[in-house]
mmCIF file of C-alpha atoms in Angstrom:
data_model
loop_
_atom_site.group_PDB
_atom_site.id
_atom_site.type_symbol
_atom_site.label_atom_id
_atom_site.label_comp_id
_atom_site.label_asym_id
_atom_site.label_seq_id
_atom_site.Cartn_x
_atom_site.Cartn_y
_atom_site.Cartn_z
ATOM 1 C CA GLU A 26 -17.015 -88.421 210.506
ATOM 2 C CA ALA A 27 -13.554 -87.193 209.481
ATOM 3 C CA GLN A 28 -12.079 -85.264 212.349
ATOM 4 C CA VAL A 29 -9.137 -84.236 214.477
ATOM 5 C CA THR A 30 -9.768 -84.777 218.181
ATOM 6 C CA GLN A 31 -7.865 -82.978 220.899
ATOM 7 C CA ASN A 32 -8.090 -83.560 224.624
ATOM 8 C CA PRO A 33 -8.577 -81.942 227.005
ATOM 9 C CA ARG A 34 -10.440 -78.818 225.806
ATOM 10 C CA TYR A 35 -9.452 -76.858 228.894
ATOM 11 C CA LEU A 36 -6.523 -77.360 231.231
ATOM 12 C CA ILE A 37 -5.336 -75.357 234.213
ATOM 13 C CA THR A 38 -2.052 -76.384 235.779
ATOM 14 C CA VAL A 39 0.829 -75.060 237.845
ATOM 15 C CA THR A 40 4.363 -74.228 236.826
ATOM 16 C CA GLY A 41 6.566 -77.291 236.472
ATOM 17 C CA LYS A 42 3.880 -79.972 236.452
ATOM 18 C CA LYS A 43 4.306 -82.153 233.361
ATOM 19 C CA LEU A 44 1.297 -82.425 231.081
ATOM 20 C CA THR A 45 0.299 -84.028 227.797
ATOM 21 C CA VAL A 46 -2.292 -82.843 225.287
ATOM 22 C CA THR A 47 -3.476 -85.639 223.046
ATOM 23 C CA CYS A 48 -4.342 -85.382 219.350
ATOM 24 C CA SER A 49 -5.828 -88.040 217.146
ATOM 25 C CA GLN A 50 -7.006 -88.017 213.513
ATOM 26 C CA ASN A 51 -9.111 -90.611 211.675
ATOM 27 C CA MET A 52 -8.334 -89.551 208.086
ATOM 28 C CA ASN A 53 -5.132 -91.568 207.610
ATOM 29 C CA HIS A 54 -3.227 -88.323 207.085
ATOM 30 C CA GLU A 55 0.554 -88.449 206.806
ATOM 31 C CA TYR A 56 1.133 -84.948 208.125
ATOM 32 C CA MET A 57 0.319 -83.641 211.616
ATOM 33 C CA SER A 58 1.246 -80.416 213.356
ATOM 34 C CA TRP A 59 0.815 -78.389 216.530
ATOM 35 C CA TYR A 60 0.166 -74.640 216.613
ATOM 36 C CA ARG A 61 -0.311 -72.117 219.343
ATOM 37 C CA GLN A 62 -2.602 -69.130 218.916
ATOM 38 C CA ASP A 63 -1.950 -65.910 220.789
ATOM 39 C CA PRO A 64 -3.751 -62.554 220.338
ATOM 40 C CA GLY A 65 -2.248 -60.504 217.522
ATOM 41 C CA LEU A 66 0.212 -63.243 216.552
ATOM 42 C CA GLY A 67 -1.962 -65.605 214.546
ATOM 43 C CA LEU A 68 -1.055 -69.282 214.486
ATOM 44 C CA ARG A 69 2.553 -70.208 215.127
ATOM 45 C CA GLN A 70 3.843 -73.688 214.482
ATOM 46 C CA ILE A 71 5.397 -75.598 217.371
ATOM 47 C CA TYR A 72 6.291 -79.000 215.883
ATOM 48 C CA TYR A 73 5.235 -81.037 212.901
ATOM 49 C CA SER A 74 5.493 -84.588 211.663
ATOM 50 C CA MET A 75 5.617 -85.777 208.071
ATOM 51 C CA ASN A 76 5.161 -89.438 209.006
ATOM 52 C CA VAL A 77 5.532 -92.016 211.785
ATOM 53 C CA GLU A 78 8.769 -91.488 213.731
ATOM 54 C CA VAL A 79 9.535 -88.318 211.721
ATOM 55 C CA THR A 80 9.184 -85.048 213.624
ATOM 56 C CA ASP A 81 10.700 -81.599 213.206
ATOM 57 C CA LYS A 82 10.712 -78.217 214.900
ATOM 58 C CA GLY A 83 8.448 -75.405 213.859
ATOM 59 C CA ASP A 84 8.897 -71.743 214.711
ATOM 60 C CA VAL A 85 8.389 -71.910 218.493
ATOM 61 C CA PRO A 86 9.508 -75.361 219.716
ATOM 62 C CA GLU A 87 11.181 -74.335 222.995
ATOM 63 C CA GLY A 88 9.610 -76.003 226.023
ATOM 64 C CA TYR A 89 7.647 -78.578 224.006
ATOM 65 C CA LYS A 90 8.132 -82.183 222.932
ATOM 66 C CA VAL A 91 6.175 -84.389 220.558
ATOM 67 C CA SER A 92 6.156 -88.001 219.470
ATOM 68 C CA ARG A 93 4.674 -89.861 216.496
ATOM 69 C CA LYS A 94 4.659 -93.556 217.288
ATOM 70 C CA GLU A 95 1.450 -94.206 215.354
ATOM 71 C CA LYS A 96 0.073 -92.495 212.275
ATOM 72 C CA ARG A 97 -3.136 -91.332 213.935
ATOM 73 C CA ASN A 98 -1.706 -89.878 217.172
ATOM 74 C CA PHE A 99 0.523 -86.872 217.782
ATOM 75 C CA PRO A 100 0.669 -85.880 221.471
ATOM 76 C CA LEU A 101 2.136 -82.574 222.657
ATOM 77 C CA ILE A 102 4.173 -82.801 225.848
ATOM 78 C CA LEU A 103 5.129 -79.969 228.170
ATOM 79 C CA GLU A 104 7.773 -81.388 230.512
ATOM 80 C CA SER A 105 7.917 -78.322 232.773
ATOM 81 C CA PRO A 106 5.204 -75.827 231.847
ATOM 82 C CA SER A 107 5.745 -72.130 232.472
ATOM 83 C CA PRO A 108 3.265 -69.205 232.494
ATOM 84 C CA ASN A 109 4.452 -68.043 229.041
ATOM 85 C CA GLN A 110 3.036 -71.281 227.642
ATOM 86 C CA THR A 111 -0.470 -70.158 228.573
ATOM 87 C CA SER A 112 -2.155 -70.176 225.180
ATOM 88 C CA LEU A 113 -4.723 -71.771 222.884
ATOM 89 C CA TYR A 114 -3.284 -74.861 221.183
ATOM 90 C CA PHE A 115 -4.409 -76.476 217.961
ATOM 91 C CA CYS A 116 -3.522 -79.781 216.412
ATOM 92 C CA ALA A 117 -3.910 -80.128 212.648
ATOM 93 C CA SER A 118 -3.464 -82.788 210.005
ATOM 94 C CA SER A 119 -3.370 -82.902 206.225
ATOM 95 C CA LEU A 120 -3.015 -85.451 203.476
ATOM 96 C CA LEU A 121 0.037 -84.065 201.713
ATOM 97 C CA GLY A 122 1.816 -81.743 204.108
ATOM 98 C CA GLN A 123 1.622 -78.059 204.883
ATOM 99 C CA ASN A 124 0.585 -77.062 201.393
ATOM 100 C CA SER A 125 -2.613 -79.028 201.277
ATOM 101 C CA PRO A 126 -5.708 -78.114 203.301
ATOM 102 C CA LEU A 127 -5.151 -78.376 207.036
ATOM 103 C CA HIS A 128 -7.834 -79.974 209.238
ATOM 104 C CA PHE A 129 -7.792 -78.525 212.734
ATOM 105 C CA GLY A 130 -9.006 -79.831 216.047
ATOM 106 C CA ASN A 131 -11.206 -77.651 218.256
ATOM 107 C CA GLY A 132 -8.361 -76.465 220.432
ATOM 108 C CA THR A 133 -7.033 -76.831 223.966
ATOM 109 C CA ARG A 134 -6.974 -73.767 226.176
ATOM 110 C CA LEU A 135 -4.059 -74.103 228.572
ATOM 111 C CA THR A 136 -3.489 -71.895 231.601
ATOM 112 C CA VAL A 137 -0.250 -72.219 233.568
ATOM 113 C CA THR A 138 -0.187 -70.415 236.919
ATOM 114 C CA GLY B 11 11.721 -66.030 205.891
ATOM 115 C CA GLU B 12 8.130 -65.377 204.891
ATOM 116 C CA ASN B 13 6.130 -62.717 206.739
ATOM 117 C CA VAL B 14 2.400 -62.230 206.288
ATOM 118 C CA GLU B 15 0.603 -59.048 207.289
ATOM 119 C CA GLN B 16 -3.180 -58.788 207.469
ATOM 120 C CA HIS B 17 -5.536 -55.801 207.646
ATOM 121 C CA PRO B 18 -7.759 -54.781 209.242
ATOM 122 C CA SER B 19 -7.477 -56.539 212.579
ATOM 123 C CA THR B 20 -11.183 -55.946 213.245
ATOM 124 C CA LEU B 21 -14.005 -55.259 210.814
ATOM 125 C CA SER B 22 -17.704 -54.558 211.384
ATOM 126 C CA VAL B 23 -20.197 -54.529 208.532
ATOM 127 C CA GLN B 24 -23.958 -54.381 208.219
ATOM 128 C CA GLU B 25 -25.687 -57.530 207.106
ATOM 129 C CA GLY B 26 -25.880 -57.592 203.319
ATOM 130 C CA ASP B 27 -22.816 -55.395 202.806
ATOM 131 C CA SER B 28 -19.480 -56.641 201.472
ATOM 132 C CA ALA B 29 -16.366 -57.294 203.542
ATOM 133 C CA VAL B 30 -12.781 -57.174 202.284
ATOM 134 C CA ILE B 31 -9.711 -58.434 204.136
ATOM 135 C CA LYS B 32 -6.255 -57.734 202.715
ATOM 136 C CA CYS B 33 -2.979 -59.563 203.197
ATOM 137 C CA THR B 34 0.564 -58.914 202.034
ATOM 138 C CA TYR B 35 3.453 -61.344 201.948
ATOM 139 C CA SER B 36 7.190 -60.857 201.731
ATOM 140 C CA ASP B 37 8.579 -63.948 199.937
ATOM 141 C CA SER B 38 8.141 -63.656 196.176
ATOM 142 C CA ALA B 39 8.547 -67.456 195.920
ATOM 143 C CA SER B 40 5.277 -68.054 197.801
ATOM 144 C CA ASN B 41 2.714 -69.659 195.537
ATOM 145 C CA TYR B 42 -0.055 -71.071 197.745
ATOM 146 C CA PHE B 43 -2.478 -68.798 199.609
ATOM 147 C CA PRO B 44 -5.197 -70.399 201.761
ATOM 148 C CA TRP B 45 -7.825 -68.622 203.841
ATOM 149 C CA TYR B 46 -9.171 -70.095 207.074
ATOM 150 C CA LYS B 47 -12.291 -69.168 209.061
ATOM 151 C CA GLN B 48 -12.338 -69.694 212.810
ATOM 152 C CA GLU B 49 -15.698 -69.634 214.575
ATOM 153 C CA LEU B 50 -15.901 -69.116 218.303
ATOM 154 C CA GLY B 51 -14.742 -72.174 220.228
ATOM 155 C CA LYS B 52 -13.644 -74.054 217.118
ATOM 156 C CA GLY B 53 -10.529 -74.666 215.127
ATOM 157 C CA PRO B 54 -9.816 -72.853 211.846
ATOM 158 C CA GLN B 55 -11.445 -74.289 208.752
ATOM 159 C CA LEU B 56 -10.280 -73.814 205.161
ATOM 160 C CA ILE B 57 -12.788 -71.763 203.179
ATOM 161 C CA ILE B 58 -10.902 -71.048 199.957
ATOM 162 C CA ASP B 59 -7.388 -71.204 198.594
ATOM 163 C CA ILE B 60 -5.609 -69.905 195.512
ATOM 164 C CA ARG B 61 -2.428 -70.854 193.740
ATOM 165 C CA SER B 62 -0.164 -68.405 191.985
ATOM 166 C CA ASN B 63 -1.090 -69.491 188.470
ATOM 167 C CA VAL B 64 -4.510 -67.824 188.789
ATOM 168 C CA GLY B 65 -5.447 -64.260 189.684
ATOM 169 C CA GLU B 66 -8.908 -64.842 191.086
ATOM 170 C CA LYS B 67 -11.032 -67.650 192.454
ATOM 171 C CA LYS B 68 -14.675 -67.581 193.437
ATOM 172 C CA ASP B 69 -16.915 -69.861 195.498
ATOM 173 C CA GLN B 70 -20.477 -68.585 195.897
ATOM 174 C CA ARG B 71 -20.257 -65.431 198.085
ATOM 175 C CA ILE B 72 -16.524 -65.742 198.680
ATOM 176 C CA ALA B 73 -13.769 -64.687 196.309
ATOM 177 C CA VAL B 74 -10.020 -64.343 196.596
ATOM 178 C CA THR B 75 -7.837 -62.175 194.372
ATOM 179 C CA LEU B 76 -4.074 -62.358 194.018
ATOM 180 C CA ASN B 77 -1.638 -59.731 192.780
ATOM 181 C CA LYS B 78 1.776 -61.414 192.539
ATOM 182 C CA THR B 79 3.549 -58.280 191.393
ATOM 183 C CA ALA B 80 2.458 -56.336 194.443
ATOM 184 C CA LYS B 81 2.617 -59.427 196.680
ATOM 185 C CA HIS B 82 -0.838 -59.050 198.085
ATOM 186 C CA PHE B 83 -4.041 -61.050 198.114
ATOM 187 C CA SER B 84 -7.531 -60.291 199.371
ATOM 188 C CA LEU B 85 -10.640 -62.084 200.581
ATOM 189 C CA HIS B 86 -13.978 -60.679 199.443
ATOM 190 C CA ILE B 87 -17.260 -61.708 201.069
ATOM 191 C CA THR B 88 -20.406 -60.398 199.411
ATOM 192 C CA GLU B 89 -23.927 -60.223 200.854
ATOM 193 C CA THR B 90 -22.618 -60.854 204.348
ATOM 194 C CA GLN B 91 -24.724 -62.789 206.827
ATOM 195 C CA PRO B 92 -24.496 -63.059 210.633
ATOM 196 C CA GLU B 93 -22.986 -66.538 210.305
ATOM 197 C CA ASP B 94 -20.012 -64.970 208.516
ATOM 198 C CA SER B 95 -18.980 -63.468 211.878
ATOM 199 C CA ALA B 96 -15.683 -65.141 212.770
ATOM 200 C CA VAL B 97 -11.918 -64.665 212.779
ATOM 201 C CA TYR B 98 -10.345 -65.018 209.353
ATOM 202 C CA PHE B 99 -6.698 -65.970 208.773
ATOM 203 C CA CYS B 100 -4.788 -65.625 205.552
ATOM 204 C CA ALA B 101 -1.648 -67.659 204.969
ATOM 205 C CA ALA B 102 1.143 -68.041 202.436
ATOM 206 C CA SER B 103 3.612 -70.745 201.540
ATOM 207 C CA ASN B 104 5.885 -72.074 198.826
ATOM 208 C CA MET B 105 4.596 -75.353 197.432
ATOM 209 C CA LYS B 106 7.986 -76.385 196.134
ATOM 210 C CA THR B 107 8.134 -79.169 198.707
ATOM 211 C CA SER B 108 5.724 -80.376 201.352
ATOM 212 C CA TYR B 109 8.289 -79.332 203.972
ATOM 213 C CA ASP B 110 7.796 -75.659 203.218
ATOM 214 C CA LYS B 111 5.929 -73.858 205.948
ATOM 215 C CA VAL B 112 2.566 -72.189 205.800
ATOM 216 C CA ILE B 113 2.875 -68.802 207.508
ATOM 217 C CA PHE B 114 -0.319 -67.339 208.929
ATOM 218 C CA GLY B 115 -1.340 -63.719 209.219
ATOM 219 C CA PRO B 116 -2.440 -62.372 212.635
ATOM 220 C CA GLY B 117 -6.149 -62.658 211.845
ATOM 221 C CA THR B 118 -9.157 -60.397 211.237
ATOM 222 C CA SER B 119 -12.177 -60.462 213.533
ATOM 223 C CA LEU B 120 -15.256 -59.894 211.361
ATOM 224 C CA SER B 121 -18.579 -58.914 212.923
ATOM 225 C CA VAL B 122 -21.710 -58.844 210.782
ATOM 226 C CA ILE B 123 -24.381 -56.701 212.399
ATOM 227 C CA PRO B 124 -27.950 -57.874 211.713
#
């Protein structure tokens, strides 16, 4: 089954404790991206990647890192999480970039206390 | 940059009635307008999209209309069913290159009352 898999689904952590949210897709998509969803703000892009070893900032990249060492994986790293990073995070992939249909994972709800 | 507004933020309809969600965009160069449906506990899923060379597109009970002059586009759901209850996001982008961003609206929470 074609899918985007994120882990974990839920994560509660404390300020400053490094964490990684994993994302994997099995559709051989070139493009992958991370979004955060906050009430009333819709989906805002954090980082995206057009291909292996090619990443770029989205609209809200501060406090986040990503890497794209393999085509299928695109982990999101929070080196020193803060409470304002409490949010619902989505990974997405697409065949041709942002202007072709995006396939989303089921989300990771992160709480930073 | 592009800005997408979406109204209403919440919408309740009786089962069988129609639902309409409206979006406006600011960048006249935008030419790709997808709509995503997000069910509880899941990620958004594309339900329909329209490109600027057409004014309307239909897929069973769902239709999208586009008015480029006024810079607005709408999602129409007819004969609503309880399984249509979800959050709906509109989005806009310029397809000139694959690097151009898709900008999402803030979302509409639709409730279909049986």
